PDB file of C-alpha atoms in Angstrom:
ATOM      1  CA  MET A 274     100.872 227.599 170.275  1.00 46.00           C
ATOM      2  CA  GLY A 275      99.622 228.596 166.511  1.00 52.00           C
ATOM      3  CA  ALA A 276      96.385 226.198 165.425  1.00 54.00           C
ATOM      4  CA  LEU A 277      97.321 222.980 162.833  1.00 53.00           C
ATOM      5  CA  ARG A 278      96.911 223.479 159.888  1.00 55.00           C
ATOM      6  CA  ASN A 279      95.569 220.820 156.560  1.00 52.00           C
ATOM      7  CA  ILE A 280      98.390 220.689 154.359  1.00 52.00           C
ATOM      8  CA  LEU A 281      96.445 218.738 151.904  1.00 54.00           C
ATOM      9  CA  PRO A 282      92.390 219.547 151.246  1.00 62.00           C
ATOM     10  CA  ILE A 283      90.266 217.460 151.712  1.00 65.00           C
ATOM     11  CA  GLU A 284      89.059 216.389 148.555  1.00 77.00           C
ATOM     12  CA  CYS A 285      85.237 214.691 149.024  1.00 87.00           C
ATOM     13  CA  TYR A 286      83.157 213.248 145.726  1.00 92.00           C
ATOM     14  CA  CYS A 287      80.128 214.986 146.621  1.00 93.00           C
ATOM     15  CA  SER A 288      79.507 219.034 146.114  1.00 92.00           C
ATOM     16  CA  GLU A 289      79.313 220.920 149.628  1.00 91.00           C
ATOM     17  CA  LYS A 290      75.469 221.340 148.535  1.00 92.00           C
ATOM     18  CA  GLN A 291      74.554 217.654 147.613  1.00 94.00           C
ATOM     19  CA  MET A 292      76.919 216.676 151.631  1.00 94.00           C
ATOM     20  CA  SER A 293      73.795 219.391 153.168  1.00 94.00           C
ATOM     21  CA  ALA A 294      70.512 217.899 151.316  1.00 95.00           C
ATOM     22  CA  ILE A 295      72.054 214.399 152.528  1.00 96.00           C
ATOM     23  CA  VAL A 296      72.720 216.060 155.973  1.00 96.00           C
ATOM     24  CA  LYS A 297      68.764 217.422 155.639  1.00 97.00           C
ATOM     25  CA  ASP A 298      67.986 214.471 154.975  1.00 97.00           C
ATOM     26  CA  VAL A 299      69.430 212.379 158.318  1.00 97.00           C
ATOM     27  CA  THR A 300      67.802 214.845 160.118  1.00 97.00           C
ATOM     28  CA  ARG A 301      64.599 215.107 158.575  1.00 97.00           C
ATOM     29  CA  HIS A 302      64.560 211.328 159.167  1.00 97.00           C
ATOM     30  CA  LEU A 303      66.332 211.259 162.937  1.00 95.00           C
ATOM     31  CA  TYR A 304      63.379 214.621 164.053  1.00 93.00           C
ATOM     32  CA  ASP A 305      60.339 212.355 162.456  1.00 94.00           C
ATOM     33  CA  SER A 306      60.864 209.077 164.469  1.00 91.00           C
ATOM     34  CA  ASP A 307      59.908 207.591 167.436  1.00 87.00           C
ATOM     35  CA  ARG A 308      63.384 208.239 169.625  1.00 83.00           C
ATOM     36  CA  LEU A 309      61.969 204.491 171.121  1.00 82.00           C
ATOM     37  CA  SER A 310      61.202 203.026 167.577  1.00 87.00           C
ATOM     38  CA  LEU A 311      64.063 204.356 165.479  1.00 92.00           C
ATOM     39  CA  SER A 312      65.494 202.158 161.885  1.00 94.00           C
ATOM     40  CA  ASP A 313      69.187 202.803 161.036  1.00 96.00           C
ATOM     41  CA  PHE A 314      68.716 205.904 157.206  1.00 97.00           C
ATOM     42  CA  ASP A 315      69.662 203.913 154.384  1.00 97.00           C
ATOM     43  CA  ASP A 316      69.200 205.615 150.761  1.00 96.00           C
ATOM     44  CA  MET A 317      69.858 207.277 147.557  1.00 95.00           C
ATOM     45  CA  ILE A 318      71.225 210.659 147.341  1.00 94.00           C
ATOM     46  CA  GLY A 319      71.503 211.768 145.075  1.00 90.00           C
ATOM     47  CA  ASN A 320      75.172 209.188 143.253  1.00 92.00           C
ATOM     48  CA  VAL A 321      75.350 208.229 146.339  1.00 96.00           C
ATOM     49  CA  ARG A 322      74.490 205.654 148.997  1.00 97.00           C
ATOM     50  CA  VAL A 323      74.050 206.616 152.624  1.00 98.00           C
ATOM     51  CA  CYS A 324      74.225 204.153 155.440  1.00 97.00           C
ATOM     52  CA  ILE A 325      74.287 205.046 159.308  1.00 98.00           C
ATOM     53  CA  GLU A 326      73.346 203.149 161.500  1.00 97.00           C
ATOM     54  CA  PHE A 327      71.257 203.956 165.446  1.00 96.00           C
ATOM     55  CA  GLU A 328      71.952 202.782 168.233  1.00 95.00           C
ATOM     56  CA  VAL A 329      69.452 204.140 171.282  1.00 92.00           C
ATOM     57  CA  TYR A 330      69.900 203.833 174.995  1.00 87.00           C
ATOM     58  CA  LEU A 331      67.218 205.208 177.315  1.00 81.00           C
ATOM     59  CA  ASP A 332      67.733 208.464 176.890  1.00 81.00           C
ATOM     60  CA  LYS A 333      70.045 209.429 173.739  1.00 90.00           C
ATOM     61  CA  VAL A 334      70.447 207.831 169.884  1.00 95.00           C
ATOM     62  CA  GLU A 335      74.451 208.023 168.799  1.00 95.00           C
ATOM     63  CA  LEU A 336      75.607 207.037 165.758  1.00 97.00           C
ATOM     64  CA  LYS A 337      76.328 202.989 165.511  1.00 97.00           C
ATOM     65  CA  SER A 338      78.507 203.245 161.547  1.00 97.00           C
ATOM     66  CA  VAL A 339      77.714 205.970 158.887  1.00 98.00           C
ATOM     67  CA  ALA A 340      79.015 205.842 155.750  1.00 97.00           C
ATOM     68  CA  VAL A 341      79.316 206.480 152.234  1.00 97.00           C
ATOM     69  CA  LEU A 342      79.205 204.502 149.418  1.00 97.00           C
ATOM     70  CA  ASP A 343      79.448 204.857 145.695  1.00 94.00           C
ATOM     71  CA  SER A 344      77.119 202.210 143.423  1.00 89.00           C
ATOM     72  CA  ASP A 345      79.033 199.791 143.326  1.00 92.00           C
ATOM     73  CA  TRP A 346      79.566 199.830 147.898  1.00 93.00           C
ATOM     74  CA  ASP A 347      82.144 201.463 147.912  1.00 95.00           C
ATOM     75  CA  GLU A 348      83.272 203.793 150.931  1.00 96.00           C
ATOM     76  CA  PHE A 349      84.156 207.154 149.886  1.00 96.00           C
ATOM     77  CA  TYR A 350      86.197 207.485 153.438  1.00 95.00           C
ATOM     78  CA  GLU A 351      86.932 211.534 153.642  1.00 94.00           C
ATOM     79  CA  ASP A 352      82.883 212.212 152.982  1.00 96.00           C
ATOM     80  CA  THR A 353      82.284 209.882 154.813  1.00 97.00           C
ATOM     81  CA  ALA A 354      84.022 211.581 157.632  1.00 95.00           C
ATOM     82  CA  VAL A 355      82.762 214.752 156.851  1.00 95.00           C
ATOM     83  CA  LEU A 356      79.174 213.504 157.580  1.00 96.00           C
ATOM     84  CA  THR A 357      80.173 212.088 160.450  1.00 97.00           C
ATOM     85  CA  SER A 358      81.323 215.392 162.148  1.00 95.00           C
ATOM     86  CA  ARG A 359      78.507 216.573 161.008  1.00 95.00           C
ATOM     87  CA  LEU A 360      76.031 214.440 162.453  1.00 97.00           C
ATOM     88  CA  ASN A 361      77.923 214.327 165.729  1.00 97.00           C
ATOM     89  CA  SER A 362      76.564 218.192 166.341  1.00 95.00           C
ATOM     90  CA  ILE A 363      73.339 217.047 165.420  1.00 96.00           C
ATOM     91  CA  VAL A 364      72.339 214.005 167.011  1.00 96.00           C
ATOM     92  CA  LYS A 365      73.627 215.908 170.007  1.00 96.00           C
ATOM     93  CA  ASP A 366      71.425 219.065 169.713  1.00 95.00           C
ATOM     94  CA  TYR A 367      68.327 215.857 169.561  1.00 94.00           C
ATOM     95  CA  ASN A 368      69.735 214.129 172.790  1.00 94.00           C
ATOM     96  CA  LYS A 369      69.857 218.095 174.564  1.00 93.00           C
ATOM     97  CA  GLY A 370      66.899 218.671 173.190  1.00 90.00           C
ATOM     98  CA  GLN A 371      65.297 215.038 174.627  1.00 86.00           C
ATOM     99  CA  ARG A 372      65.756 215.913 177.414  1.00 84.00           C
ATOM    100  CA  GLU A 373      64.896 219.072 178.129  1.00 83.00           C
ATOM    101  CA  LEU A 374      61.940 218.288 176.897  1.00 74.00           C
ATOM    102  CA  VAL A 375      61.486 215.583 179.677  1.00 70.00           C
ATOM    103  CA  SER A 376      62.515 217.823 182.455  1.00 68.00           C
ATOM    104  CA  GLN A 377      60.419 220.074 181.285  1.00 73.00           C
ATOM    105  CA  SER A 378      57.514 217.718 181.562  1.00 69.00           C
ATOM    106  CA  GLN A 379      58.299 216.908 184.549  1.00 71.00           C
ATOM    107  CA  ASP A 380      58.035 220.368 186.574  1.00 66.00           C
ATOM    108  CA  ILE A 381      54.772 220.982 184.275  1.00 72.00           C
ATOM    109  CA  PHE A 382      53.486 217.528 186.593  1.00 68.00           C
ATOM    110  CA  GLY A 383      55.115 218.407 189.367  1.00 71.00           C
ATOM    111  CA  ASP A 384      52.895 221.658 189.213  1.00 67.00           C
ATOM    112  CA  ARG A 385      49.537 220.290 188.284  1.00 71.00           C
ATOM    113  CA  MET A 386      50.477 217.791 190.794  1.00 70.00           C
ATOM    114  CA  SER A 387      51.572 219.806 193.246  1.00 73.00           C
ATOM    115  CA  GLU A 388      47.996 222.275 192.252  1.00 73.00           C
ATOM    116  CA  MET A 389      45.626 219.205 193.665  1.00 70.00           C
ATOM    117  CA  TYR A 390      47.129 218.684 197.151  1.00 70.00           C
TER     118      TYR A 390
END
């Protein structure tokens, strides 16, 4: 069975360069913040407003909502879909990295405890 193809191309308001800048800014916000006090992202990037709500559970971060808006607060649905798709993989990698850090710290703590006794 062949792969499905889009008949109509997705036409986004943001250029690829602008979308990459948005992803970079949101990624920086995510990695520069403490997971337990992660704030939402709401900023003008170029000529669009990017609003992202994060939800933090016990040991992972999830995207609660993502929106790319124009100056009248109308949503660009295609841009929102593209940004959500790209951020899902960023958040997945972030959570994986956090789990690995916790695992490594537990191993180090266990090694130190075994050396003490």
